[in-house]
Amino acid sequence: MTVTNSSGSGNIRATLKEIYNKLKEEMLNDPAFDFNEYSRQWIDRMVDYNVLGGKCNRVLSVIDSYNIIKGVDVPSKEDMYLACTLGWCIEWIQAFYIMLDDIMDNSQTRRGQPCWFRVPQVGLIAINDGILLRSHVSRILQRLFKGKPYCNYLTNLFTESECKAASGQLLDLIITHEGKKDLTKYDMTIYRRIVQHKTAYNSFYLPVACALLLAGENLDNFCKAKNILVEMGTYFQVQDDYLDCFGDPELTGKVGTDIEEYKCSWLVVQALEHADENQRSILFENYGKSNPACVSKVKDLYKKLNLQNLFHEYERESYGKLIADIETQPNEAIRNVLMSFLHKIYKRNK
C-alpha cells in the first residue's frame, strides 16, 4: 500500500530514519538482551536487513491516521515520536513474521534480496533473530507507554494481531503444504480467512487502531470501522493476487510466482469455481509446478475463464460497497481515514 503524508516526503523520511536508528540503538544497548560486541554487530546488521527495505507504509499509516483523527497537519514532536514508534513496532513485528514465513515456505528472495535465512552463516539462526525482534517490541511498549491510560489496550492489540497472524499462517501452511497437494481444499471461505488474518488485520486495522489509541479513543467505538479496514485489506490482497499473474513486472518490481508456489490465491479459487471438469483437470495437472509450460497452461486457462474481467467486476463492486460502508460511519475523522486508505489502493497497478 503506497501512502503519502502531509508533512513533506523528505522531512518525514528523515524523521522516520532518526527514530528507527534510536530504537535500534536502544535494542543494541538494552541490558535485558546482554549482547556482547560480536552479537551487537550481528543484531545491527540483522535489523537493517529485515526491517528496512520496504516502503515504511505501516509507519506512515499510523502517522497519517493520527493526523487525520486529531485534525492536525503537523503533530507535536512528542506525538510524532510516539506515532512513529508505534509504526516501527508494527514494522518490527512484520519483519518477524516475514523471517519465519520465508523459512516455512522455503522461499528464495524477499524485497529483491536473498531471504535472511539464506544469507551465508545465518540459516536457522534466523528463527532466533525473529524472536529477538518480537521481544524488542515488548520492551518498547513497556518502556515508552507504561503509565499511559491506553497501555493495556495497546499491549492487547499487538497480542491479538499476533494471534490472528499465527492462526492465518497455520491455516495457510496446512492447506498449502501438508501432505499431497490437493486443490479441493481451496475455496473462498478458506481464502478469506487466511487473507484477513495474515494481511488485512495487521496491515490495515492495526495501524489505524494504534492511531486511535494514541489519540485517546476507545476502540470499542470503532468496531464497524475495523470491519471495513479488514475488508479493505482483503480487497488489497486480491489485487496482489491479480497483479502476481497479470501485472506488469516493470511496474510491480517482481515476477509473480503464485502458480509455481501452489498459493491459495484468489485467481485459483475463482478458476476452481468457474471451471468445467476438463478445465479443472488442467488446473490439477499443472498448478504448483515450476515448469514454464505448466505455468503457461494455467495462465491460459485463467484467460479462457475471463478471470481478468471477473477481477475488474470484483474491484468495481468492492469499491462501491466500501464507499457505501464508509459513508455510514458517524465519525467524520474516521470517514476521512478510511477514504484516504481506499483512494490510495483503488485500481493500483503495483
Short mmCIF file of C-alpha atoms in Angstrom, two decimals:
data_model
loop_
_atom_site.label_atom_id
_atom_site.label_comp_id
_atom_site.label_asym_id
_atom_site.label_seq_id
_atom_site.Cartn_x
_atom_site.Cartn_y
_atom_site.Cartn_z
CA MET A 1 0.00 0.00 0.00
CA THR A 2 1.54 3.32 -1.06
CA VAL A 3 0.96 6.05 1.48
CA THR A 4 1.69 9.74 1.23
CA ASN A 5 1.78 12.26 4.03
CA SER A 6 1.16 15.93 4.60
CA SER A 7 4.45 16.60 6.36
CA GLY A 8 6.69 16.60 3.29
CA SER A 9 8.36 13.47 1.94
CA GLY A 10 11.92 14.50 2.75
CA ASN A 11 11.17 15.67 6.28
CA ILE A 12 9.09 12.65 7.24
CA ARG A 13 11.64 10.20 5.84
CA ALA A 14 14.40 11.86 7.80
CA THR A 15 12.30 11.68 10.97
CA LEU A 16 11.46 8.04 10.38
CA LYS A 17 15.13 7.15 9.92
CA GLU A 18 16.15 9.12 13.00
CA ILE A 19 13.61 7.35 15.20
CA TYR A 20 14.45 3.98 13.64
CA ASN A 21 18.12 4.46 14.49
CA LYS A 22 17.23 5.44 18.04
CA LEU A 23 15.07 2.35 18.52
CA LYS A 24 17.77 0.11 17.10
CA GLU A 25 20.39 1.69 19.35
CA GLU A 26 18.17 1.09 22.36
CA MET A 27 17.89 -2.56 21.39
CA LEU A 28 21.65 -2.92 20.98
CA ASN A 29 22.24 -1.47 24.44
CA ASP A 30 19.27 -2.96 26.28
CA PRO A 31 20.67 -4.80 29.34
CA ALA A 32 17.83 -7.31 29.12
CA PHE A 33 19.45 -8.78 25.98
CA ASP A 34 23.00 -8.79 27.38
CA PHE A 35 24.70 -8.64 23.97
CA ASN A 36 28.48 -8.72 23.60
CA GLU A 37 30.27 -6.82 20.85
CA TYR A 38 30.03 -9.68 18.35
CA SER A 39 26.29 -10.18 18.90
CA ARG A 40 25.71 -6.41 18.70
CA GLN A 41 27.30 -6.40 15.25
CA TRP A 42 25.10 -9.32 14.25
CA ILE A 43 21.91 -7.63 15.50
CA ASP A 44 22.84 -4.31 13.92
CA ARG A 45 23.10 -6.00 10.52
CA MET A 46 20.08 -8.25 11.05
CA VAL A 47 17.70 -5.44 11.96
CA ASP A 48 18.72 -3.29 8.99
CA TYR A 49 18.49 -6.25 6.61
CA ASN A 50 14.99 -7.27 7.68
CA VAL A 51 13.20 -4.15 8.89
CA LEU A 52 14.42 -1.71 6.25
CA GLY A 53 13.96 -2.16 2.51
CA GLY A 54 10.19 -1.73 2.38
CA LYS A 55 8.10 1.40 1.82
CA CYS A 56 7.50 2.07 5.55
CA ASN A 57 3.79 2.01 4.77
CA ARG A 58 2.72 0.86 8.23
CA VAL A 59 4.67 3.64 9.94
CA LEU A 60 3.25 6.23 7.58
CA SER A 61 -0.26 4.81 8.04
CA VAL A 62 -0.07 5.34 11.80
CA ILE A 63 1.18 8.92 11.35
CA ASP A 64 -1.33 9.87 8.64
CA SER A 65 -4.24 8.29 10.52
CA TYR A 66 -3.28 10.05 13.75
CA ASN A 67 -3.00 13.42 11.98
CA ILE A 68 -6.43 13.00 10.38
CA ILE A 69 -8.05 11.87 13.64
CA LYS A 70 -6.56 14.77 15.57
CA GLY A 71 -7.17 17.24 12.76
CA VAL A 72 -3.57 18.44 12.52
CA ASP A 73 -1.16 18.81 9.62
CA VAL A 74 1.96 18.50 11.77
CA PRO A 75 1.75 16.77 15.17
CA SER A 76 3.76 17.86 18.19
CA LYS A 77 7.27 16.48 18.47
CA GLU A 78 6.22 14.11 21.25
CA ASP A 79 3.14 12.85 19.41
CA MET A 80 5.19 12.41 16.25
CA TYR A 81 7.71 10.35 18.17
CA LEU A 82 5.02 8.14 19.73
CA ALA A 83 3.23 7.65 16.39
CA CYS A 84 6.48 6.83 14.59
CA THR A 85 7.48 4.43 17.33
CA LEU A 86 4.19 2.56 17.16
CA GLY A 87 4.56 2.39 13.40
CA TRP A 88 8.06 0.98 13.71
CA CYS A 89 6.76 -1.56 16.23
CA ILE A 90 4.38 -2.80 13.53
CA GLU A 91 7.25 -2.92 11.03
CA TRP A 92 9.40 -4.83 13.56
CA ILE A 93 6.56 -7.33 14.05
CA GLN A 94 6.09 -7.63 10.29
CA ALA A 95 9.79 -8.37 9.84
CA PHE A 96 9.47 -11.09 12.48
CA TYR A 97 6.54 -12.64 10.59
CA ILE A 98 8.34 -12.44 7.26
CA MET A 99 11.55 -14.03 8.55
CA LEU A 100 9.69 -17.07 9.87
CA ASP A 101 7.28 -17.22 6.92
CA ASP A 102 10.20 -17.36 4.48
CA ILE A 103 11.68 -20.30 6.38
CA MET A 104 8.35 -22.16 6.48
CA ASP A 105 7.74 -21.51 2.77
CA ASN A 106 11.36 -22.28 1.87
CA SER A 107 11.42 -19.00 -0.06
CA GLN A 108 14.40 -17.73 -2.00
CA THR A 109 14.13 -13.96 -2.12
CA ARG A 110 12.41 -11.13 -0.32
CA ARG A 111 12.37 -7.48 -1.45
CA GLY A 112 14.86 -8.21 -4.20
CA GLN A 113 17.49 -9.86 -1.99
CA PRO A 114 18.02 -13.35 -0.52
CA CYS A 115 15.78 -14.22 2.40
CA TRP A 116 17.62 -13.65 5.67
CA PHE A 117 17.88 -17.37 6.46
CA ARG A 118 19.58 -17.89 3.07
CA VAL A 119 22.32 -15.38 3.80
CA PRO A 120 25.62 -17.23 4.37
CA GLN A 121 26.21 -18.17 8.04
CA VAL A 122 22.64 -17.27 9.04
CA GLY A 123 20.50 -20.32 8.31
CA LEU A 124 18.11 -21.24 11.11
CA ILE A 125 19.66 -18.64 13.40
CA ALA A 126 17.04 -16.50 11.66
CA ILE A 127 14.40 -18.08 13.91
CA ASN A 128 16.09 -16.71 17.00
CA ASP A 129 16.64 -13.38 15.24
CA GLY A 130 12.92 -13.13 14.66
CA ILE A 131 12.23 -13.83 18.32
CA LEU A 132 14.66 -11.07 19.27
CA LEU A 133 12.82 -8.60 17.04
CA ARG A 134 9.50 -9.56 18.61
CA SER A 135 10.96 -9.30 22.12
CA HIS A 136 12.22 -5.81 21.40
CA VAL A 137 8.68 -4.66 20.55
CA SER A 138 7.54 -5.74 24.00
CA ARG A 139 10.42 -3.79 25.52
CA ILE A 140 9.49 -0.67 23.53
CA LEU A 141 5.84 -0.84 24.57
CA GLN A 142 6.78 -1.41 28.20
CA ARG A 143 9.33 1.40 28.32
CA LEU A 144 7.58 4.09 26.33
CA PHE A 145 3.89 3.54 27.01
CA LYS A 146 3.85 2.28 30.60
CA GLY A 147 1.63 4.61 32.60
CA LYS A 148 -0.31 5.78 29.55
CA PRO A 149 -4.08 5.27 30.03
CA TYR A 150 -4.19 3.14 26.88
CA CYS A 151 -1.12 0.99 27.64
CA ASN A 152 -3.02 -2.23 28.39
CA TYR A 153 -5.22 -1.75 25.33
CA LEU A 154 -2.13 -1.27 23.20
CA THR A 155 -0.48 -4.42 24.53
CA ASN A 156 -3.67 -6.42 23.99
CA LEU A 157 -3.95 -5.02 20.46
CA PHE A 158 -0.49 -6.30 19.50
CA THR A 159 -1.17 -9.65 21.16
CA GLU A 160 -4.43 -10.02 19.24
CA SER A 161 -2.67 -9.16 15.98
CA GLU A 162 -0.12 -11.91 16.61
CA CYS A 163 -2.85 -14.43 17.35
CA LYS A 164 -4.55 -13.51 14.06
CA ALA A 165 -1.32 -13.77 12.07
CA ALA A 166 -0.32 -17.09 13.63
CA SER A 167 -3.72 -18.69 13.08
CA GLY A 168 -3.81 -17.43 9.49
CA GLN A 169 -0.32 -18.75 8.88
CA LEU A 170 -1.22 -22.13 10.34
CA LEU A 171 -4.24 -22.44 8.07
CA ASP A 172 -2.16 -21.36 5.07
CA LEU A 173 0.54 -23.93 5.86
CA ILE A 174 -1.92 -26.76 6.45
CA ILE A 175 -3.81 -26.04 3.24
CA THR A 176 -0.77 -25.35 1.07
CA HIS A 177 1.99 -27.62 2.35
CA GLU A 178 0.52 -30.51 4.30
CA GLY A 179 0.85 -33.86 2.57
CA LYS A 180 -0.28 -34.36 -1.01
CA LYS A 181 -1.19 -31.24 -2.97
CA ASP A 182 -4.96 -31.05 -3.16
CA LEU A 183 -6.75 -28.14 -4.81
CA THR A 184 -10.09 -29.37 -3.45
CA LYS A 185 -9.04 -27.76 -0.15
CA TYR A 186 -9.11 -24.32 -1.75
CA ASP A 187 -12.32 -22.30 -1.54
CA MET A 188 -13.32 -18.69 -0.93
CA THR A 189 -14.08 -19.22 2.76
CA ILE A 190 -10.59 -20.58 3.39
CA TYR A 191 -9.03 -17.89 1.22
CA ARG A 192 -10.76 -15.03 3.01
CA ARG A 193 -9.85 -16.34 6.45
CA ILE A 194 -6.17 -16.69 5.53
CA VAL A 195 -6.05 -13.24 3.96
CA GLN A 196 -7.90 -11.48 6.74
CA HIS A 197 -5.68 -12.94 9.44
CA LYS A 198 -2.32 -12.73 7.63
CA THR A 199 -2.67 -9.45 5.76
CA ALA A 200 -5.78 -7.39 6.38
CA TYR A 201 -5.76 -7.20 10.16
CA ASN A 202 -2.09 -6.35 10.62
CA SER A 203 -1.53 -4.10 7.61
CA PHE A 204 -4.81 -2.18 7.63
CA TYR A 205 -6.53 -2.32 11.01
CA LEU A 206 -3.51 -2.37 13.34
CA PRO A 207 -2.01 0.98 12.19
CA VAL A 208 -5.37 2.76 12.48
CA ALA A 209 -6.08 1.15 15.86
CA CYS A 210 -2.70 2.36 17.14
CA ALA A 211 -3.52 5.88 15.93
CA LEU A 212 -6.93 5.76 17.62
CA LEU A 213 -5.44 4.70 20.95
CA LEU A 214 -2.74 7.35 20.72
CA ALA A 215 -5.50 9.92 20.08
CA GLY A 216 -7.30 8.81 23.23
CA GLU A 217 -10.14 6.97 21.53
CA ASN A 218 -11.90 3.80 22.70
CA LEU A 219 -11.52 1.00 20.14
CA ASP A 220 -14.87 -0.46 21.17
CA ASN A 221 -16.50 2.54 19.47
CA PHE A 222 -14.96 1.66 16.10
CA CYS A 223 -15.95 -1.95 15.51
CA LYS A 224 -17.61 -1.16 12.18
CA ALA A 225 -14.55 0.76 11.04
CA LYS A 226 -12.46 -2.27 11.99
CA ASN A 227 -14.61 -4.49 9.77
CA ILE A 228 -14.27 -2.03 6.88
CA LEU A 229 -10.48 -1.95 7.23
CA VAL A 230 -10.28 -5.74 7.29
CA GLU A 231 -12.46 -5.90 4.17
CA MET A 232 -10.27 -3.27 2.55
CA GLY A 233 -7.20 -5.36 3.38
CA THR A 234 -8.87 -8.36 1.78
CA TYR A 235 -9.50 -6.33 -1.37
CA PHE A 236 -5.84 -5.27 -1.29
CA GLN A 237 -4.67 -8.89 -1.20
CA VAL A 238 -6.98 -9.84 -4.06
CA GLN A 239 -5.31 -7.05 -6.04
CA ASP A 240 -1.93 -8.53 -5.14
CA ASP A 241 -3.00 -11.95 -6.36
CA TYR A 242 -4.24 -10.48 -9.62
CA LEU A 243 -1.06 -8.46 -10.17
CA ASP A 244 1.06 -11.53 -9.40
CA CYS A 245 -0.30 -13.10 -12.57
CA PHE A 246 -1.38 -10.22 -14.80
CA GLY A 247 0.65 -7.27 -13.53
CA ASP A 248 3.48 -5.63 -15.43
CA PRO A 249 6.79 -6.65 -13.80
CA GLU A 250 8.21 -3.28 -14.82
CA LEU A 251 5.65 -1.67 -12.51
CA THR A 252 5.28 -4.29 -9.78
CA GLY A 253 9.03 -4.80 -9.48
CA LYS A 254 8.75 -8.59 -9.37
CA VAL A 255 7.80 -11.62 -11.42
CA GLY A 256 4.84 -13.42 -9.90
CA THR A 257 5.28 -16.97 -8.61
CA ASP A 258 1.91 -17.79 -7.00
CA ILE A 259 1.19 -20.52 -9.56
CA GLU A 260 4.57 -22.20 -9.11
CA GLU A 261 4.34 -21.98 -5.32
CA TYR A 262 0.87 -23.54 -5.15
CA LYS A 263 -0.55 -20.47 -3.42
CA CYS A 264 -4.17 -20.36 -2.33
CA SER A 265 -4.75 -17.24 -4.41
CA TRP A 266 -7.96 -15.51 -5.40
CA LEU A 267 -7.38 -16.46 -9.03
CA VAL A 268 -7.08 -20.21 -8.49
CA VAL A 269 -10.10 -20.21 -6.17
CA GLN A 270 -12.14 -18.40 -8.83
CA ALA A 271 -10.85 -20.78 -11.50
CA LEU A 272 -11.94 -23.77 -9.44
CA GLU A 273 -15.41 -22.26 -9.03
CA HIS A 274 -15.90 -21.48 -12.71
CA ALA A 275 -14.06 -24.31 -14.47
CA ASP A 276 -15.75 -27.31 -16.06
CA GLU A 277 -14.47 -30.83 -15.48
CA ASN A 278 -11.84 -30.70 -18.23
CA GLN A 279 -10.60 -27.30 -17.14
CA ARG A 280 -10.33 -28.46 -13.54
CA SER A 281 -8.20 -31.33 -14.77
CA ILE A 282 -5.82 -28.83 -16.39
CA LEU A 283 -5.55 -26.99 -13.08
CA PHE A 284 -4.92 -30.17 -11.08
CA GLU A 285 -2.25 -31.32 -13.52
CA ASN A 286 -0.34 -28.05 -13.84
CA TYR A 287 -0.87 -25.87 -10.77
CA GLY A 288 2.05 -25.79 -8.36
CA LYS A 289 4.70 -26.81 -10.90
CA SER A 290 7.68 -24.63 -11.78
CA ASN A 291 7.80 -25.87 -15.37
CA PRO A 292 7.16 -22.78 -17.57
CA ALA A 293 4.89 -24.84 -19.83
CA CYS A 294 2.70 -25.75 -16.86
CA VAL A 295 2.57 -22.16 -15.69
CA SER A 296 1.60 -21.06 -19.18
CA LYS A 297 -1.27 -23.58 -19.29
CA VAL A 298 -2.64 -22.24 -16.01
CA LYS A 299 -2.43 -18.64 -17.21
CA ASP A 300 -4.10 -19.56 -20.49
CA LEU A 301 -6.90 -21.20 -18.54
CA TYR A 302 -7.30 -18.08 -16.39
CA LYS A 303 -7.75 -16.06 -19.58
CA LYS A 304 -10.25 -18.51 -21.05
CA LEU A 305 -12.27 -18.27 -17.85
CA ASN A 306 -12.24 -14.47 -18.17
CA LEU A 307 -10.74 -14.04 -14.72
CA GLN A 308 -9.37 -10.64 -15.72
CA ASN A 309 -12.90 -9.37 -16.33
CA LEU A 310 -14.08 -11.13 -13.18
CA PHE A 311 -11.45 -9.31 -11.17
CA HIS A 312 -12.40 -5.91 -12.60
CA GLU A 313 -16.02 -6.62 -11.72
CA TYR A 314 -14.97 -7.65 -8.20
CA GLU A 315 -12.92 -4.45 -7.90
CA ARG A 316 -15.83 -2.29 -9.01
CA GLU A 317 -18.25 -3.96 -6.61
CA SER A 318 -15.80 -3.91 -3.71
CA TYR A 319 -15.08 -0.23 -4.20
CA GLY A 320 -18.79 0.60 -4.31
CA LYS A 321 -19.55 -1.40 -1.19
CA LEU A 322 -16.60 0.05 0.71
CA ILE A 323 -17.65 3.59 -0.22
CA ALA A 324 -21.20 2.89 0.95
CA ASP A 325 -19.98 1.38 4.23
CA ILE A 326 -17.58 4.26 4.87
CA GLU A 327 -20.32 6.81 4.34
CA THR A 328 -22.33 5.22 7.16
CA GLN A 329 -19.58 6.00 9.68
CA PRO A 330 -20.80 8.74 12.04
CA ASN A 331 -17.29 9.96 12.90
CA GLU A 332 -16.06 12.35 10.21
CA ALA A 333 -12.38 11.84 11.03
CA ILE A 334 -12.71 8.07 10.68
CA ARG A 335 -14.55 8.52 7.39
CA ASN A 336 -11.61 10.58 6.18
CA VAL A 337 -9.11 7.97 7.34
CA LEU A 338 -10.98 5.19 5.59
CA MET A 339 -11.43 7.20 2.40
CA SER A 340 -7.74 8.05 2.43
CA PHE A 341 -6.81 4.37 2.65
CA LEU A 342 -9.24 3.35 -0.08
CA HIS A 343 -8.19 6.01 -2.56
CA LYS A 344 -4.55 5.00 -2.21
CA ILE A 345 -5.19 1.40 -3.22
CA TYR A 346 -8.12 1.62 -5.67
CA LYS A 347 -7.08 0.43 -9.15
CA ARG A 348 -3.42 0.30 -8.19
CA ASN A 349 -1.06 -1.36 -10.66
CA LYS A 350 1.89 -2.10 -8.39
#
